[in-house]
């Protein structure tokens, strides 16, 4: 379940005032809330990523049993160790792969390396197309791909394009991608050969869930800039003329 995070696709952009490129968005409170959340399937997956909500679900059988059998309410309320054990079991044994030995069995090191190479290649291609379409010249862009660390549930992937600050002390910018740029990210990053679940296995294997693909806009070729102008006439034509041939 991939979600492209931009100021126009979330309802709380002020909470994503980034302090650094690639800052973690998941596991730090409810920072990402899509627009029209109750109608967005990704919202409910984001909600499940919140530990208090999962604890509530894990313990919900206890108040249900107390409502059905009031005579057992006192006995149930005096079983905190059982409740704690259930939470630990679910979090450590079902929703996570906690030991290095288990993670190493997920795939081979060479397979993980090849997958990360594909991520870098596709990420670079996406950033080059975005830079060309916007007529960027010297900016440094980052494609940030963050996945939830939870196992055995639908994979959650947050994707954003961030631009480094050009002045010292300034904060990076979360680019507000338009619909065409968001479609570019969605269509070119994942497919059957390199899927979200496959990247998730790599991340579980390495126990690393934030991936950063960097790209210098100066590396965009003149041909790519001319193509971007042809596809998007609003793109600055002078950018293609000023760019060194590649």
Coordinates of C-alpha atoms in Angstrom, one line a residue:
X1 CA 0.0 0.0 0.0
X2 CA 2.0 3.0 -1.3
X3 CA 1.1 6.6 -0.5
X4 CA 2.9 9.6 -2.0
X5 CA 3.3 12.2 0.7
X6 CA 3.1 15.8 -0.5
X7 CA 1.6 18.9 1.1
X8 CA -1.5 18.5 -1.1
X9 CA -2.1 14.9 -0.3
X10 CA -2.1 15.2 3.5
X11 CA -4.4 17.1 5.8
X12 CA -1.7 18.2 8.3
X13 CA 1.3 19.5 6.2
X14 CA 2.5 21.7 9.1
X15 CA 3.4 18.6 11.1
X16 CA 5.8 17.6 8.3
X17 CA 8.0 20.6 8.6
X18 CA 11.1 18.6 8.0
X19 CA 14.3 19.2 10.1
X20 CA 16.4 17.1 7.9
X21 CA 16.2 15.1 4.7
X22 CA 14.8 11.6 5.2
X23 CA 13.4 12.2 8.7
X24 CA 11.3 9.3 9.8
X25 CA 7.5 9.8 9.4
X26 CA 6.2 6.5 10.8
X27 CA 6.4 5.6 14.5
X28 CA 6.7 9.2 15.7
X29 CA 3.0 9.8 16.4
X30 CA 0.3 10.4 13.8
X31 CA 2.3 12.7 11.5
X32 CA 0.8 11.7 8.2
X33 CA -3.0 11.9 7.8
X34 CA -4.3 11.7 4.2
X35 CA -7.0 14.1 3.0
X36 CA -10.5 12.8 3.6
X37 CA -9.0 10.2 5.9
X38 CA -12.1 8.2 6.7
X39 CA -12.6 7.5 3.0
X40 CA -8.9 6.7 2.4
X41 CA -7.8 3.0 2.8
X42 CA -4.3 4.1 3.6
X43 CA -5.6 6.0 6.7
X44 CA -6.7 2.8 8.4
X45 CA -3.3 1.2 7.7
X46 CA -1.6 4.2 9.1
X47 CA -3.8 4.0 12.2
X48 CA -2.8 0.3 12.7
X49 CA 0.8 1.5 12.7
X50 CA 0.1 3.4 15.9
X51 CA 1.1 1.2 18.9
X52 CA -1.8 2.4 21.2
X53 CA -4.4 1.4 18.6
X54 CA -2.8 -2.0 18.3
X55 CA -2.8 -2.4 22.1
X56 CA -6.5 -1.5 22.2
X57 CA -7.3 -4.1 19.5
X58 CA -5.2 -6.8 21.4
X59 CA -7.0 -6.1 24.7
X60 CA -10.5 -5.6 23.2
X61 CA -11.5 -9.3 24.0
X62 CA -11.3 -8.5 27.8
X63 CA -13.9 -5.8 28.0
X64 CA -16.0 -7.7 25.6
X65 CA -15.9 -10.8 27.9
X66 CA -16.7 -8.6 30.9
X67 CA -19.7 -7.2 29.1
X68 CA -21.0 -10.6 28.2
X69 CA -20.2 -12.2 31.6
X70 CA -20.4 -9.5 34.3
X71 CA -19.8 -12.2 36.9
X72 CA -16.3 -12.6 35.6
X73 CA -15.5 -8.9 35.5
X74 CA -13.6 -8.9 38.8
X75 CA -11.5 -11.9 37.8
X76 CA -10.7 -10.5 34.4
X77 CA -9.7 -7.1 35.7
X78 CA -7.2 -8.8 38.1
X79 CA -5.2 -10.4 35.2
X80 CA -2.9 -7.6 34.1
X81 CA 0.0 -10.1 33.6
X82 CA -2.1 -12.0 31.1
X83 CA -2.9 -8.8 29.2
X84 CA 0.7 -7.8 29.2
X85 CA 1.7 -11.2 27.9
X86 CA -0.8 -11.0 25.0
X87 CA 0.6 -7.7 23.9
X88 CA 4.2 -8.9 24.1
X89 CA 3.3 -12.0 22.1
X90 CA 1.6 -10.1 19.4
X91 CA 4.2 -7.4 19.1
X92 CA 7.3 -9.5 19.3
X93 CA 6.3 -12.8 17.7
X94 CA 3.6 -11.9 15.2
X95 CA 4.1 -8.3 14.1
X96 CA 7.9 -8.3 14.1
X97 CA 10.9 -10.3 13.1
X98 CA 13.0 -9.5 16.1
X99 CA 16.1 -11.7 15.9
X100 CA 19.0 -11.4 13.4
X101 CA 18.8 -15.2 12.8
X102 CA 15.2 -14.9 11.6
X103 CA 15.9 -11.9 9.5
X104 CA 18.8 -13.7 7.7
X105 CA 16.4 -16.4 6.6
X106 CA 14.3 -14.0 4.6
X107 CA 16.6 -13.8 1.6
X108 CA 20.2 -13.9 0.4
X109 CA 22.5 -11.0 0.8
X110 CA 23.2 -10.8 -3.0
X111 CA 19.4 -10.7 -3.6
X112 CA 19.0 -7.8 -1.2
X113 CA 21.9 -5.9 -2.9
X114 CA 20.4 -6.4 -6.3
X115 CA 17.1 -5.1 -5.1
X116 CA 18.6 -2.0 -3.6
X117 CA 20.4 -1.4 -6.9
X118 CA 17.1 -1.5 -8.7
X119 CA 15.7 1.0 -6.1
X120 CA 18.6 3.4 -6.8
X121 CA 18.2 3.1 -10.6
X122 CA 14.5 3.6 -10.6
X123 CA 14.7 6.4 -8.0
X124 CA 17.3 8.2 -10.0
X125 CA 15.2 7.9 -13.1
X126 CA 12.1 9.3 -11.3
X127 CA 14.1 12.3 -9.8
X128 CA 15.7 13.0 -13.2
X129 CA 12.3 13.2 -14.8
X130 CA 10.9 15.5 -12.1
X131 CA 14.0 17.7 -12.2
X132 CA 13.7 18.0 -16.0
X133 CA 10.0 18.7 -15.9
X134 CA 10.5 21.5 -13.3
X135 CA 13.6 23.0 -15.1
X136 CA 15.7 22.5 -12.0
X137 CA 19.4 23.3 -12.5
X138 CA 21.5 22.9 -9.3
X139 CA 19.1 21.6 -6.7
X140 CA 19.8 18.3 -4.9
X141 CA 16.7 16.0 -4.7
X142 CA 16.0 13.0 -2.6
X143 CA 13.5 10.2 -3.2
X144 CA 12.6 9.0 0.3
X145 CA 11.0 5.6 0.6
X146 CA 9.9 4.6 4.1
X147 CA 8.1 1.4 5.0
X148 CA 6.5 0.2 8.2
X149 CA 8.5 -2.2 10.2
X150 CA 5.5 -4.4 11.0
X151 CA 5.5 -7.9 9.6
X152 CA 2.7 -10.2 8.5
X153 CA 0.3 -7.3 7.7
X154 CA -0.2 -5.4 4.4
X155 CA 2.9 -3.5 3.6
X156 CA 2.7 0.3 4.1
X157 CA 5.1 2.5 2.0
X158 CA 5.4 6.3 2.3
X159 CA 7.1 7.9 -0.7
X160 CA 8.2 11.6 -0.8
X161 CA 10.5 13.8 -2.9
X162 CA 12.5 16.2 -0.8
X163 CA 14.8 19.0 -1.8
X164 CA 17.9 20.0 0.2
X165 CA 18.1 23.5 1.5
X166 CA 20.4 25.7 -0.6
X167 CA 21.4 27.9 2.4
X168 CA 23.1 26.8 5.6
X169 CA 20.7 26.4 8.5
X170 CA 17.5 26.2 6.3
X171 CA 15.2 23.3 6.4
X172 CA 14.6 20.9 3.5
X173 CA 11.5 21.2 1.4
X174 CA 8.9 18.6 0.9
X175 CA 8.0 19.0 -2.8
X176 CA 4.4 19.4 -3.7
X177 CA 4.2 16.9 -6.6
X178 CA 1.4 17.4 -9.1
X179 CA -0.9 14.6 -10.2
X180 CA 1.4 13.8 -13.2
X181 CA 4.5 13.6 -11.0
X182 CA 2.7 11.4 -8.4
X183 CA 1.6 9.1 -11.2
X184 CA 5.2 9.0 -12.4
X185 CA 6.3 7.9 -8.9
X186 CA 3.6 5.3 -8.6
X187 CA 4.0 3.8 -12.0
X188 CA 7.8 3.7 -12.2
X189 CA 9.0 2.7 -8.7
X190 CA 7.3 -0.6 -8.1
X191 CA 6.1 -3.4 -10.5
X192 CA 5.9 -7.2 -10.4
X193 CA 9.7 -7.6 -10.7
X194 CA 10.4 -5.1 -7.9
X195 CA 7.4 -4.9 -5.6
X196 CA 6.6 -3.3 -2.3
X197 CA 6.7 -6.7 -0.5
X198 CA 10.1 -7.5 -2.0
X199 CA 11.5 -4.2 -0.7
X200 CA 9.9 -4.8 2.6
X201 CA 11.7 -8.2 2.9
X202 CA 15.0 -6.4 2.2
X203 CA 14.2 -3.8 4.9
X204 CA 13.3 -6.5 7.4
X205 CA 16.5 -8.4 6.4
X206 CA 18.6 -5.3 7.1
X207 CA 16.4 -3.9 9.8
X208 CA 16.4 -0.6 8.0
X209 CA 13.1 1.0 6.9
X210 CA 14.0 4.4 5.4
X211 CA 15.7 4.5 2.0
X212 CA 17.2 7.6 0.5
X213 CA 18.0 8.0 -3.2
X214 CA 19.8 11.3 -3.9
X215 CA 20.1 13.1 -7.3
X216 CA 21.8 16.2 -8.5
X217 CA 19.7 18.2 -10.9
X218 CA 22.8 19.3 -12.8
X219 CA 23.1 15.7 -14.0
X220 CA 19.9 15.9 -16.1
X221 CA 20.8 15.7 -19.8
X222 CA 19.8 18.3 -22.4
X223 CA 17.8 15.6 -24.2
X224 CA 15.8 14.9 -21.0
X225 CA 15.1 18.6 -20.6
X226 CA 13.9 18.9 -24.2
X227 CA 11.7 15.9 -23.7
X228 CA 10.2 17.4 -20.6
X229 CA 9.5 20.6 -22.4
X230 CA 7.8 18.6 -25.2
X231 CA 5.6 16.7 -22.7
X232 CA 5.0 19.7 -20.4
X233 CA 5.2 22.9 -22.4
X234 CA 5.1 24.9 -19.2
X235 CA 8.6 23.7 -18.3
X236 CA 11.2 26.4 -18.8
X237 CA 12.6 26.1 -22.3
X238 CA 15.7 28.0 -21.3
X239 CA 16.6 25.2 -18.9
X240 CA 17.2 22.9 -21.8
X241 CA 19.3 25.4 -23.7
X242 CA 21.5 26.2 -20.6
X243 CA 22.1 22.6 -19.6
X244 CA 25.3 20.9 -20.7
X245 CA 24.8 18.3 -23.4
X246 CA 24.7 14.7 -22.0

